[in-house]
mmCIF file of C-alpha atoms in Angstrom:
data_model
loop_
_atom_site.group_PDB
_atom_site.id
_atom_site.type_symbol
_atom_site.label_atom_id
_atom_site.label_comp_id
_atom_site.label_asym_id
_atom_site.label_seq_id
_atom_site.Cartn_x
_atom_site.Cartn_y
_atom_site.Cartn_z
ATOM 1 C CA MET Q 1 0.000 0.000 0.000
ATOM 2 C CA LYS Q 2 1.335 3.464 -0.837
ATOM 3 C CA CYS Q 3 1.465 5.908 2.114
ATOM 4 C CA ALA Q 4 0.279 8.808 -0.086
ATOM 5 C CA SER Q 5 -3.022 7.070 -0.939
ATOM 6 C CA HIS Q 6 -3.887 5.880 2.521
ATOM 7 C CA PRO Q 7 -7.129 7.368 3.803
ATOM 8 C CA ALA Q 8 -5.472 8.439 7.090
ATOM 9 C CA GLY Q 9 -3.577 11.186 5.265
ATOM 10 C CA TRP Q 10 -0.620 13.070 6.743
ATOM 11 C CA LEU Q 11 -0.649 11.351 10.104
ATOM 12 C CA PHE Q 12 -0.221 8.010 8.458
ATOM 13 C CA MET Q 13 2.653 9.341 6.386
ATOM 14 C CA ALA Q 14 4.441 10.375 9.609
ATOM 15 C CA CYS Q 15 3.821 6.931 10.961
ATOM 16 C CA CYS Q 16 5.489 5.359 7.934
ATOM 17 C CA LEU Q 17 8.482 7.635 8.211
ATOM 18 C CA LEU Q 18 8.907 6.687 11.864
ATOM 19 C CA ALA Q 19 8.325 3.009 11.346
ATOM 20 C CA THR Q 20 12.058 2.219 11.284
ATOM 21 C CA PHE Q 21 12.593 3.768 14.716
ATOM 22 C CA ALA Q 22 9.414 2.858 16.567
ATOM 23 C CA ALA Q 23 8.553 -0.451 14.870
ATOM 24 C CA VAL Q 24 4.975 0.768 14.113
ATOM 25 C CA SER Q 25 3.214 -1.143 11.326
ATOM 26 C CA CYS Q 26 2.210 1.077 8.442
ATOM 27 C CA ASN Q 27 -0.745 -1.250 7.769
ATOM 28 C CA ASP Q 28 -2.434 -0.193 11.018
ATOM 29 C CA SER Q 29 -4.867 2.669 10.833
ATOM 30 C CA PRO Q 30 -4.337 5.461 13.369
ATOM 31 C CA SER Q 31 -7.767 4.717 14.642
ATOM 32 C CA GLU Q 32 -6.903 1.112 15.400
ATOM 33 C CA SER Q 33 -5.785 0.033 18.859
ATOM 34 C CA ASN Q 34 -2.085 -0.175 19.630
ATOM 35 C CA THR Q 35 -1.228 -3.839 20.155
ATOM 36 C CA ASP Q 36 2.014 -3.464 22.172
ATOM 37 C CA THR Q 37 2.194 -3.671 25.933
ATOM 38 C CA GLU Q 38 3.374 -0.161 26.769
ATOM 39 C CA THR Q 39 1.124 2.164 28.750
ATOM 40 C CA GLN Q 40 0.962 5.631 27.250
ATOM 41 C CA THR Q 41 -0.094 8.741 29.131
ATOM 42 C CA ASP Q 42 0.122 11.286 26.306
ATOM 43 C CA SER Q 43 -1.964 11.993 23.223
ATOM 44 C CA ASP Q 44 0.695 12.531 20.553
ATOM 45 C CA ALA Q 45 -0.236 9.393 18.598
ATOM 46 C CA ASP Q 46 3.244 7.833 18.830
ATOM 47 C CA SER Q 47 4.214 4.735 20.767
ATOM 48 C CA ASP Q 48 5.891 6.323 23.777
ATOM 49 C CA SER Q 49 4.816 8.561 26.637
ATOM 50 C CA ASP Q 50 7.203 11.447 26.304
ATOM 51 C CA GLY Q 51 4.756 13.950 24.866
ATOM 52 C CA ASP Q 52 6.567 14.578 21.585
ATOM 53 C CA SER Q 53 5.697 13.526 18.043
ATOM 54 C CA ASP Q 54 8.092 10.622 17.686
ATOM 55 C CA SER Q 55 8.277 7.225 19.247
ATOM 56 C CA ASP Q 56 11.802 7.219 20.633
ATOM 57 C CA GLY Q 57 10.859 7.762 24.257
ATOM 58 C CA ASP Q 58 12.751 11.001 24.757
ATOM 59 C CA SER Q 59 11.601 14.598 25.045
ATOM 60 C CA ASP Q 60 12.546 15.899 21.607
ATOM 61 C CA THR Q 61 11.315 15.346 18.068
ATOM 62 C CA ASP Q 62 14.484 14.256 16.338
ATOM 63 C CA GLY Q 63 13.593 10.611 16.186
ATOM 64 C CA ASP Q 64 16.567 9.274 18.119
ATOM 65 C CA SER Q 65 16.764 7.759 21.575
ATOM 66 C CA ASP Q 66 18.140 10.714 23.502
ATOM 67 C CA SER Q 67 16.894 14.170 24.360
ATOM 68 C CA ASP Q 68 19.632 16.351 22.930
ATOM 69 C CA GLY Q 69 17.707 17.515 19.882
ATOM 70 C CA ASP Q 70 20.126 16.200 17.255
ATOM 71 C CA SER Q 71 19.701 13.330 14.805
ATOM 72 C CA ASP Q 72 21.754 10.676 16.556
ATOM 73 C CA SER Q 73 21.380 8.758 19.760
ATOM 74 C CA ASP Q 74 24.676 9.513 21.500
ATOM 75 C CA GLY Q 75 23.317 12.044 23.985
ATOM 76 C CA ASP Q 76 25.469 14.979 22.947
ATOM 77 C CA SER Q 77 24.593 18.195 21.141
ATOM 78 C CA ASP Q 78 25.865 17.368 17.681
ATOM 79 C CA SER Q 79 24.881 14.846 15.024
ATOM 80 C CA ASP Q 80 28.165 13.039 14.499
ATOM 81 C CA GLY Q 81 27.125 9.866 16.253
ATOM 82 C CA ASP Q 82 29.733 9.909 19.001
ATOM 83 C CA SER Q 83 29.447 10.672 22.705
ATOM 84 C CA ASP Q 84 30.852 14.181 22.749
ATOM 85 C CA SER Q 85 29.789 17.521 21.307
ATOM 86 C CA ASP Q 86 32.844 18.461 19.284
ATOM 87 C CA GLY Q 87 31.287 17.742 15.908
ATOM 88 C CA ASP Q 88 33.721 15.049 14.793
ATOM 89 C CA SER Q 89 33.216 11.304 14.471
ATOM 90 C CA ASP Q 90 34.990 10.135 17.590
ATOM 91 C CA SER Q 91 34.240 10.458 21.279
ATOM 92 C CA ASP Q 92 37.419 12.040 22.597
ATOM 93 C CA GLY Q 93 36.054 15.567 22.967
ATOM 94 C CA ASP Q 94 38.485 17.257 20.609
ATOM 95 C CA SER Q 95 38.043 18.676 17.131
ATOM 96 C CA ASP Q 96 39.621 15.912 15.076
ATOM 97 C CA THR Q 97 38.747 12.325 14.242
ATOM 98 C CA ASP Q 98 41.851 10.517 15.482
ATOM 99 C CA GLY Q 99 40.264 9.205 18.660
ATOM 100 C CA ASP Q 100 42.657 10.812 21.117
ATOM 101 C CA SER Q 101 42.180 13.681 23.553
ATOM 102 C CA ASP Q 102 43.926 16.430 21.639
ATOM 103 C CA SER Q 103 43.254 18.223 18.374
ATOM 104 C CA ASP Q 104 46.543 17.636 16.574
ATOM 105 C CA GLY Q 105 45.148 15.047 14.187
ATOM 106 C CA ASP Q 106 47.344 12.138 15.247
ATOM 107 C CA SER Q 107 46.524 8.996 17.198
ATOM 108 C CA ASP Q 108 47.976 9.912 20.569
ATOM 109 C CA SER Q 109 47.153 12.490 23.200
ATOM 110 C CA ASP Q 110 50.461 14.290 23.586
ATOM 111 C CA GLY Q 111 49.516 17.398 21.629
ATOM 112 C CA ASP Q 112 52.211 17.104 18.981
ATOM 113 C CA SER Q 113 51.963 16.238 15.300
ATOM 114 C CA ASP Q 114 53.069 12.634 15.415
ATOM 115 C CA SER Q 115 51.596 9.430 16.800
ATOM 116 C CA ASP Q 116 54.464 8.145 18.919
ATOM 117 C CA GLY Q 117 52.948 9.132 22.261
ATOM 118 C CA ASP Q 118 55.749 11.457 23.366
ATOM 119 C CA THR Q 119 55.867 15.230 23.661
ATOM 120 C CA ASP Q 120 57.965 16.050 20.624
ATOM 121 C CA SER Q 121 57.208 15.878 16.911
ATOM 122 C CA ASP Q 122 60.051 13.667 15.722
ATOM 123 C CA THR Q 123 57.953 10.467 15.264
ATOM 124 C CA ASP Q 124 60.057 8.399 17.626
ATOM 125 C CA SER Q 125 58.964 7.009 20.986
ATOM 126 C CA ASP Q 126 60.911 9.258 23.342
ATOM 127 C CA SER Q 127 60.442 12.864 24.398
ATOM 128 C CA ASP Q 128 63.923 14.253 23.960
ATOM 129 C CA SER Q 129 64.215 13.929 20.156
ATOM 130 C CA ASP Q 130 66.893 11.241 20.526
ATOM 131 C CA ASN Q 131 67.110 8.102 22.607
ATOM 132 C CA THR Q 132 70.160 9.296 24.551
ATOM 133 C CA LEU Q 133 69.426 8.269 28.132
ATOM 134 C CA SER Q 134 71.816 5.760 29.693
ATOM 135 C CA PRO Q 135 70.570 2.605 31.493
ATOM 136 C CA GLY Q 136 71.302 4.226 34.871
ATOM 137 C CA CYS Q 137 68.387 6.642 34.508
ATOM 138 C CA GLY Q 138 65.726 5.711 37.034
ATOM 139 C CA LYS Q 139 67.940 3.481 39.169
ATOM 140 C CA PRO Q 140 68.681 4.128 42.852
ATOM 141 C CA ILE Q 141 71.736 6.327 43.159
ATOM 142 C CA THR Q 142 74.821 6.219 45.345
ATOM 143 C CA ILE Q 143 77.057 9.296 45.451
ATOM 144 C CA PRO Q 144 80.668 8.093 45.763
ATOM 145 C CA ASN Q 145 83.387 9.750 47.799
ATOM 146 C CA ARG Q 146 85.174 11.925 45.249
ATOM 147 C CA LYS Q 147 88.581 11.053 46.776
ATOM 148 C CA THR Q 148 88.094 7.280 46.799
ATOM 149 C CA GLN Q 149 89.677 5.349 43.947
ATOM 150 C CA GLN Q 150 87.123 3.259 42.061
ATOM 151 C CA THR Q 151 88.349 0.104 40.328
ATOM 152 C CA MET Q 152 87.485 -2.103 37.380
ATOM 153 C CA GLU Q 153 89.128 -5.060 35.705
ATOM 154 C CA HIS Q 154 90.219 -4.568 32.118
ATOM 155 C CA GLU Q 155 92.215 -7.054 30.058
ATOM 156 C CA GLY Q 156 93.584 -8.724 33.174
ATOM 157 C CA ASP Q 157 94.611 -5.507 34.921
ATOM 158 C CA THR Q 158 93.003 -3.507 37.708
ATOM 159 C CA ARG Q 159 92.350 0.003 36.506
ATOM 160 C CA TYR Q 160 91.560 2.981 38.722
ATOM 161 C CA TYR Q 161 89.492 6.130 38.427
ATOM 162 C CA LEU Q 162 88.057 8.941 40.525
ATOM 163 C CA LEU Q 163 84.445 9.939 40.064
ATOM 164 C CA HIS Q 164 82.909 13.307 40.887
ATOM 165 C CA VAL Q 165 79.098 13.034 40.942
ATOM 166 C CA PRO Q 166 77.054 16.145 41.777
ATOM 167 C CA ASP Q 167 75.546 16.098 45.247
ATOM 168 C CA ASN Q 168 72.126 16.844 43.768
ATOM 169 C CA ALA Q 169 72.227 14.013 41.208
ATOM 170 C CA ASP Q 170 69.039 11.939 41.336
ATOM 171 C CA ASN Q 171 69.314 9.554 38.361
ATOM 172 C CA GLN Q 172 66.241 11.230 36.924
ATOM 173 C CA THR Q 173 67.888 14.224 35.268
ATOM 174 C CA PRO Q 174 70.467 13.213 32.617
ATOM 175 C CA LEU Q 175 73.949 14.644 33.158
ATOM 176 C CA MET Q 176 76.950 15.378 30.968
ATOM 177 C CA LEU Q 177 79.990 13.096 31.361
ATOM 178 C CA ILE Q 178 83.453 14.682 31.116
ATOM 179 C CA PHE Q 179 86.754 12.806 31.128
ATOM 180 C CA GLY Q 180 89.892 14.497 32.449
ATOM 181 C CA LEU Q 181 93.231 12.797 31.744
ATOM 182 C CA HIS Q 182 96.484 13.432 33.596
ATOM 183 C CA GLY Q 183 99.927 13.517 32.003
ATOM 184 C CA TYR Q 184 103.023 11.317 32.060
ATOM 185 C CA ASP Q 185 104.427 10.406 35.507
ATOM 186 C CA MET Q 186 101.325 11.771 37.195
ATOM 187 C CA ASN Q 187 98.195 10.438 38.827
ATOM 188 C CA ASN Q 188 94.543 11.394 38.817
ATOM 189 C CA VAL Q 189 94.813 12.772 42.348
ATOM 190 C CA ALA Q 190 97.080 15.541 41.034
ATOM 191 C CA VAL Q 191 94.435 16.840 38.631
ATOM 192 C CA GLN Q 192 91.187 16.269 40.523
ATOM 193 C CA ASP Q 193 90.963 19.850 41.790
ATOM 194 C CA LEU Q 194 92.093 21.318 38.465
ATOM 195 C CA TYR Q 195 89.505 19.522 36.326
ATOM 196 C CA ASN Q 196 86.671 20.966 38.402
ATOM 197 C CA PHE Q 197 83.996 20.514 35.737
ATOM 198 C CA THR Q 198 81.373 19.205 38.154
ATOM 199 C CA GLN Q 199 81.700 22.342 40.260
ATOM 200 C CA ARG Q 200 81.780 24.668 37.241
ATOM 201 C CA SER Q 201 78.687 22.992 35.796
ATOM 202 C CA ASN Q 202 76.573 23.672 38.901
ATOM 203 C CA GLY Q 203 75.651 20.021 39.075
ATOM 204 C CA LYS Q 204 75.093 19.412 35.362
ATOM 205 C CA ALA Q 205 78.123 17.150 34.811
ATOM 206 C CA ILE Q 206 79.844 14.071 36.188
ATOM 207 C CA THR Q 207 83.635 14.210 35.960
ATOM 208 C CA VAL Q 208 85.635 10.999 35.633
ATOM 209 C CA LEU Q 209 89.410 11.033 36.181
ATOM 210 C CA PRO Q 210 90.899 7.769 34.910
ATOM 211 C CA GLN Q 211 94.364 6.628 35.925
ATOM 212 C CA GLY Q 212 96.712 5.764 33.070
ATOM 213 C CA GLU Q 213 98.836 2.647 32.779
ATOM 214 C CA GLY Q 214 101.227 1.895 35.605
ATOM 215 C CA PRO Q 215 101.171 1.235 39.361
ATOM 216 C CA PRO Q 216 98.092 1.981 41.507
ATOM 217 C CA PRO Q 217 97.707 5.755 41.840
ATOM 218 C CA GLY Q 218 97.386 5.865 45.630
ATOM 219 C CA ASP Q 219 95.680 8.733 47.382
ATOM 220 C CA VAL Q 220 98.336 11.450 47.346
ATOM 221 C CA SER Q 221 99.336 13.646 44.439
ATOM 222 C CA HIS Q 222 102.172 12.623 42.127
ATOM 223 C CA TRP Q 223 103.350 15.036 39.426
ATOM 224 C CA GLY Q 224 106.661 14.347 37.705
ATOM 225 C CA ASP Q 225 108.309 12.867 40.802
ATOM 226 C CA HIS Q 226 109.340 9.605 39.086
ATOM 227 C CA VAL Q 227 107.252 7.524 41.497
ATOM 228 C CA LEU Q 228 104.542 6.200 39.193
ATOM 229 C CA GLU Q 229 105.875 6.973 35.707
ATOM 230 C CA SER Q 230 102.321 6.343 34.493
ATOM 231 C CA THR Q 231 101.508 6.631 30.794
ATOM 232 C CA TRP Q 232 98.634 7.206 28.391
ATOM 233 C CA MET Q 233 99.530 5.176 25.310
ATOM 234 C CA ALA Q 234 97.144 5.555 22.396
ATOM 235 C CA GLY Q 235 95.840 2.192 21.271
ATOM 236 C CA GLU Q 236 93.052 -0.300 21.678
ATOM 237 C CA THR Q 237 93.940 -1.254 25.268
ATOM 238 C CA ASN Q 238 93.376 2.238 26.606
ATOM 239 C CA TYR Q 239 90.606 2.938 24.113
ATOM 240 C CA GLY Q 240 88.829 -0.141 25.438
ATOM 241 C CA TYR Q 241 89.344 1.061 29.008
ATOM 242 C CA ILE Q 242 87.775 4.440 28.174
ATOM 243 C CA GLN Q 243 84.852 2.747 26.454
ATOM 244 C CA LYS Q 244 84.300 0.424 29.425
ATOM 245 C CA LEU Q 245 84.241 3.448 31.727
ATOM 246 C CA ILE Q 246 81.560 5.087 29.578
ATOM 247 C CA THR Q 247 79.475 1.902 29.753
ATOM 248 C CA THR Q 248 79.967 1.305 33.489
ATOM 249 C CA ILE Q 249 79.223 4.888 34.520
ATOM 250 C CA GLY Q 250 76.188 4.961 32.241
ATOM 251 C CA GLU Q 251 74.829 1.799 33.851
ATOM 252 C CA ASN Q 252 74.965 3.339 37.324
ATOM 253 C CA TYR Q 253 74.218 7.002 36.663
ATOM 254 C CA CYS Q 254 71.810 8.908 34.440
ATOM 255 C CA ILE Q 255 73.962 10.142 31.555
ATOM 256 C CA ASP Q 256 72.945 11.950 28.393
ATOM 257 C CA THR Q 257 74.972 9.768 26.038
ATOM 258 C CA SER Q 258 74.979 12.498 23.403
ATOM 259 C CA LYS Q 259 76.944 14.755 25.767
ATOM 260 C CA ILE Q 260 80.182 12.937 26.584
ATOM 261 C CA PHE Q 261 83.468 14.865 26.383
ATOM 262 C CA ILE Q 262 87.188 14.352 26.946
ATOM 263 C CA ALA Q 263 90.050 16.640 27.932
ATOM 264 C CA GLY Q 264 93.661 15.666 28.482
ATOM 265 C CA PHE Q 265 96.906 17.265 29.641
ATOM 266 C CA SER Q 266 100.418 16.641 28.280
ATOM 267 C CA MET Q 267 100.616 12.908 27.463
ATOM 268 C CA GLY Q 268 96.881 12.859 28.153
ATOM 269 C CA GLY Q 269 96.627 15.664 25.581
ATOM 270 C CA PHE Q 270 98.440 13.571 22.982
ATOM 271 C CA PHE Q 271 96.030 10.737 23.808
ATOM 272 C CA THR Q 272 93.040 13.098 23.432
ATOM 273 C CA ASN Q 273 94.199 14.087 19.946
ATOM 274 C CA SER Q 274 94.662 10.418 19.037
ATOM 275 C CA ILE Q 275 91.240 9.265 20.236
ATOM 276 C CA ALA Q 276 89.697 12.241 18.422
ATOM 277 C CA CYS Q 277 91.189 10.776 15.282
ATOM 278 C CA ASP Q 278 90.434 7.095 15.949
ATOM 279 C CA HIS Q 279 87.061 7.332 17.727
ATOM 280 C CA SER Q 280 85.680 10.783 17.024
ATOM 281 C CA ASP Q 281 82.120 9.458 17.341
ATOM 282 C CA TRP Q 282 82.538 8.512 21.024
ATOM 283 C CA PHE Q 283 82.624 12.107 22.236
ATOM 284 C CA LEU Q 284 80.844 15.332 21.400
ATOM 285 C CA GLY Q 285 83.941 17.446 22.066
ATOM 286 C CA PHE Q 286 87.707 17.126 22.619
ATOM 287 C CA ALA Q 287 90.112 19.446 24.454
ATOM 288 C CA PRO Q 288 93.851 18.670 24.525
ATOM 289 C CA ILE Q 289 96.077 20.890 26.696
ATOM 290 C CA ALA Q 290 99.855 21.038 26.113
ATOM 291 C CA GLY Q 291 99.703 18.037 23.804
ATOM 292 C CA GLY Q 292 100.541 17.207 20.222
ATOM 293 C CA GLY Q 293 99.610 15.102 17.220
ATOM 294 C CA PRO Q 294 97.989 13.356 15.538
ATOM 295 C CA GLN Q 295 99.799 12.664 12.328
ATOM 296 C CA ALA Q 296 97.015 11.261 10.150
ATOM 297 C CA CYS Q 297 93.278 10.517 10.369
ATOM 298 C CA GLY Q 298 90.583 8.905 8.307
ATOM 299 C CA ALA Q 299 88.575 11.339 6.218
ATOM 300 C CA ASP Q 300 85.443 10.833 8.346
ATOM 301 C CA ALA Q 301 87.083 12.039 11.566
ATOM 302 C CA LYS Q 302 86.003 15.656 12.014
ATOM 303 C CA PRO Q 303 85.766 16.348 15.741
ATOM 304 C CA ALA Q 304 84.704 19.470 17.572
ATOM 305 C CA ILE Q 305 87.997 20.399 19.207
ATOM 306 C CA MET Q 306 89.672 23.057 21.319
ATOM 307 C CA VAL Q 307 93.490 22.999 21.298
ATOM 308 C CA GLN Q 308 95.259 24.913 24.102
ATOM 309 C CA HIS Q 309 98.924 25.486 24.813
ATOM 310 C CA GLY Q 310 100.879 27.773 27.119
ATOM 311 C CA THR Q 311 103.317 30.075 25.397
ATOM 312 C CA THR Q 312 105.992 29.489 28.075
ATOM 313 C CA ASP Q 313 105.685 25.672 28.153
ATOM 314 C CA ASP Q 314 109.186 24.268 28.717
ATOM 315 C CA ILE Q 315 108.214 20.553 28.640
ATOM 316 C CA VAL Q 316 106.123 20.187 25.464
ATOM 317 C CA GLU Q 317 107.143 22.825 22.957
ATOM 318 C CA PHE Q 318 104.633 25.438 21.908
ATOM 319 C CA SER Q 319 105.122 24.382 18.302
ATOM 320 C CA SER Q 320 103.659 20.977 19.189
ATOM 321 C CA GLY Q 321 100.348 22.646 19.983
ATOM 322 C CA GLU Q 322 100.568 24.707 16.820
ATOM 323 C CA GLY Q 323 101.025 21.492 14.871
ATOM 324 C CA SER Q 324 97.830 20.041 16.383
ATOM 325 C CA ARG Q 325 95.981 23.236 15.540
ATOM 326 C CA ASP Q 326 97.104 23.185 11.925
ATOM 327 C CA PHE Q 327 96.257 19.509 11.562
ATOM 328 C CA TRP Q 328 92.672 19.913 12.756
ATOM 329 C CA VAL Q 329 92.060 23.073 10.726
ATOM 330 C CA LYS Q 330 92.947 21.123 7.592
ATOM 331 C CA GLN Q 331 91.259 17.883 8.683
ATOM 332 C CA ASN Q 332 87.957 19.606 9.400
ATOM 333 C CA GLY Q 333 88.021 21.641 6.201
ATOM 334 C CA CYS Q 334 88.196 25.063 7.872
ATOM 335 C CA SER Q 335 89.562 28.240 6.358
ATOM 336 C CA ASP Q 336 92.619 30.058 7.717
ATOM 337 C CA GLN Q 337 90.487 33.010 8.835
ATOM 338 C CA THR Q 338 89.686 33.389 12.529
ATOM 339 C CA THR Q 339 87.421 35.245 14.902
ATOM 340 C CA GLN Q 340 87.866 35.848 18.613
ATOM 341 C CA SER Q 341 86.273 33.282 20.923
ATOM 342 C CA PHE Q 342 86.411 32.419 24.624
ATOM 343 C CA SER Q 343 89.375 33.736 26.645
ATOM 344 C CA GLY Q 344 92.572 34.046 24.615
ATOM 345 C CA CYS Q 345 91.090 31.889 21.848
ATOM 346 C CA LYS Q 346 90.520 32.101 18.128
ATOM 347 C CA SER Q 347 87.815 30.211 16.241
ATOM 348 C CA TYR Q 348 88.488 29.168 12.656
ATOM 349 C CA THR Q 349 85.816 30.019 10.106
ATOM 350 C CA GLY Q 350 84.463 27.709 7.425
ATOM 351 C CA CYS Q 351 84.423 24.620 9.655
ATOM 352 C CA PRO Q 352 81.372 22.340 9.682
ATOM 353 C CA ASP Q 353 78.822 23.480 12.253
ATOM 354 C CA ASP Q 354 79.366 20.355 14.347
ATOM 355 C CA ALA Q 355 83.160 20.374 13.973
ATOM 356 C CA PRO Q 356 84.538 23.748 15.087
ATOM 357 C CA VAL Q 357 88.244 24.265 15.759
ATOM 358 C CA HIS Q 358 89.368 26.622 18.524
ATOM 359 C CA TRP Q 359 92.972 27.592 19.266
ATOM 360 C CA CYS Q 360 93.721 29.046 22.696
ATOM 361 C CA THR Q 361 96.977 30.304 24.191
ATOM 362 C CA GLY Q 362 98.041 31.958 27.409
ATOM 363 C CA ASN Q 363 101.098 33.011 29.320
ATOM 364 C CA TYR Q 364 101.500 29.828 31.354
ATOM 365 C CA ASN Q 365 104.012 27.002 31.574
ATOM 366 C CA HIS Q 366 103.409 23.230 31.451
ATOM 367 C CA TYR Q 367 100.350 23.343 33.617
ATOM 368 C CA ILE Q 368 96.546 23.012 33.623
ATOM 369 C CA ASP Q 369 95.714 26.680 33.869
ATOM 370 C CA SER Q 370 92.369 27.672 35.391
ATOM 371 C CA THR Q 371 91.592 29.879 32.403
ATOM 372 C CA ALA Q 372 92.161 26.902 30.128
ATOM 373 C CA VAL Q 373 89.757 24.777 32.195
ATOM 374 C CA GLY Q 374 87.197 27.576 32.083
ATOM 375 C CA ASN Q 375 87.514 27.708 28.301
ATOM 376 C CA ILE Q 376 87.015 23.960 28.078
ATOM 377 C CA TRP Q 377 83.883 24.056 30.188
ATOM 378 C CA GLU Q 378 82.375 26.895 28.151
ATOM 379 C CA PHE Q 379 83.264 25.072 24.930
ATOM 380 C CA PHE Q 380 81.746 21.747 26.040
ATOM 381 C CA ASN Q 381 78.652 23.353 27.493
ATOM 382 C CA GLY Q 382 78.008 25.212 24.235
ATOM 383 C CA LEU Q 383 78.087 22.144 22.012
#
C-alpha cells in the first residue's frame, strides 16, 4: 500500500516515516488500537509517553533515543554519532577524528603532530628527540666519595678512576659526562681539583678522572716525581678502558649519552688528539692541553675540538700545539680566517657546524691553567 493514498492522510505518512525507529506497522490505521504492551499517558499518537511527536521515548522530536535535539542517539549536542559535542566522528572531545584527547590530528594524546605518544614531533617514541638516556636513569643512586679510587678489571689488569658526581644528582635528570686525563708520571689525584667541571657545571656534569697505565695511583698527588711513571699510550687497550668506563658509569648514573666529552693534559693531551682521530664518534667534544699530534686521520674524523697550549711551556714545545691546531684546521676543512672566541682563543671560520676548531693560548708554563679549564667548560657546554 502506498502511504500517499492511505485514507489516514498526513498522520499516516508520519507513521510510515517513523516506522524504522518505533517499529509501528504502516498497515495499522491510526484509529486502530495499539497492540504493544506499553502504557501511554500522552496523546501525541506515537508509541511512547514522552509527549513529543516521535516514538523514541525522549523529550525531543528528532527521532533518536536521547533528548539532545540532534539526529543521533549519542546524547550529545551534535549529530556526528559519538558521545561528545565536538562535531567530529569520535568520542574524545576534541576537534579531530583521530580518537585521542587532543586536536593535533594524530593517534595519541600528547599534543604534537606525530603518533608516537611522546611530547615532541620527531615520530620516535621518546620525548627528547633522541634516545640518549643511559641505562642508569631511574635506578637508585649512590654518590661516591670523590677522593676514593674506584676500580674495574680490564684485560687482566686492575684500573683505577676517581668519580665526581654532583651532590644533587638523582638519576632522573640526565647529566653530561666529562673525562679528564692526567699527564706522564702523574696520577689522577694531582688533577682532581684542576679539572673541576662538576663544580663549574653547577651540578650538570659528572667528571671521571681515569688513571693511566702503571702502578696503583694511591691517594696522594704525584706530578713528575718519578714515582709512578704512568703513561697514556694511544691504542686499543686504553681505548677499550675508556669505552668500558663510559658503559659502566652509564649503567649506574643517568647520563645523556649524546653529551660525553674528553680533555687531556700533556701525554693525556696527545692521547686526546689520538682518540679524536680514531674514535671521534665517542665524544661530542675534545680538548687537549699542552699536547701534540695526531699525524694522520681517516677522512670521516672531524671532531669538535679546542686545542690549548701555554706560550711558556718548557716541557712540550709550543710548536707541538701549533702542529695540532694546523692539523685539525685542515682535517675539518676550515679556512685560515679566525674570529675571537672564549678567553685568549681564536675560532676558525668555514668549519662544519658540528666540527669547530678553537685555538687558545696563554702566558703559562706546562700546567693546567684555570683559564684553560674555564675555556674547556664553556666550549663543552656550548656544544
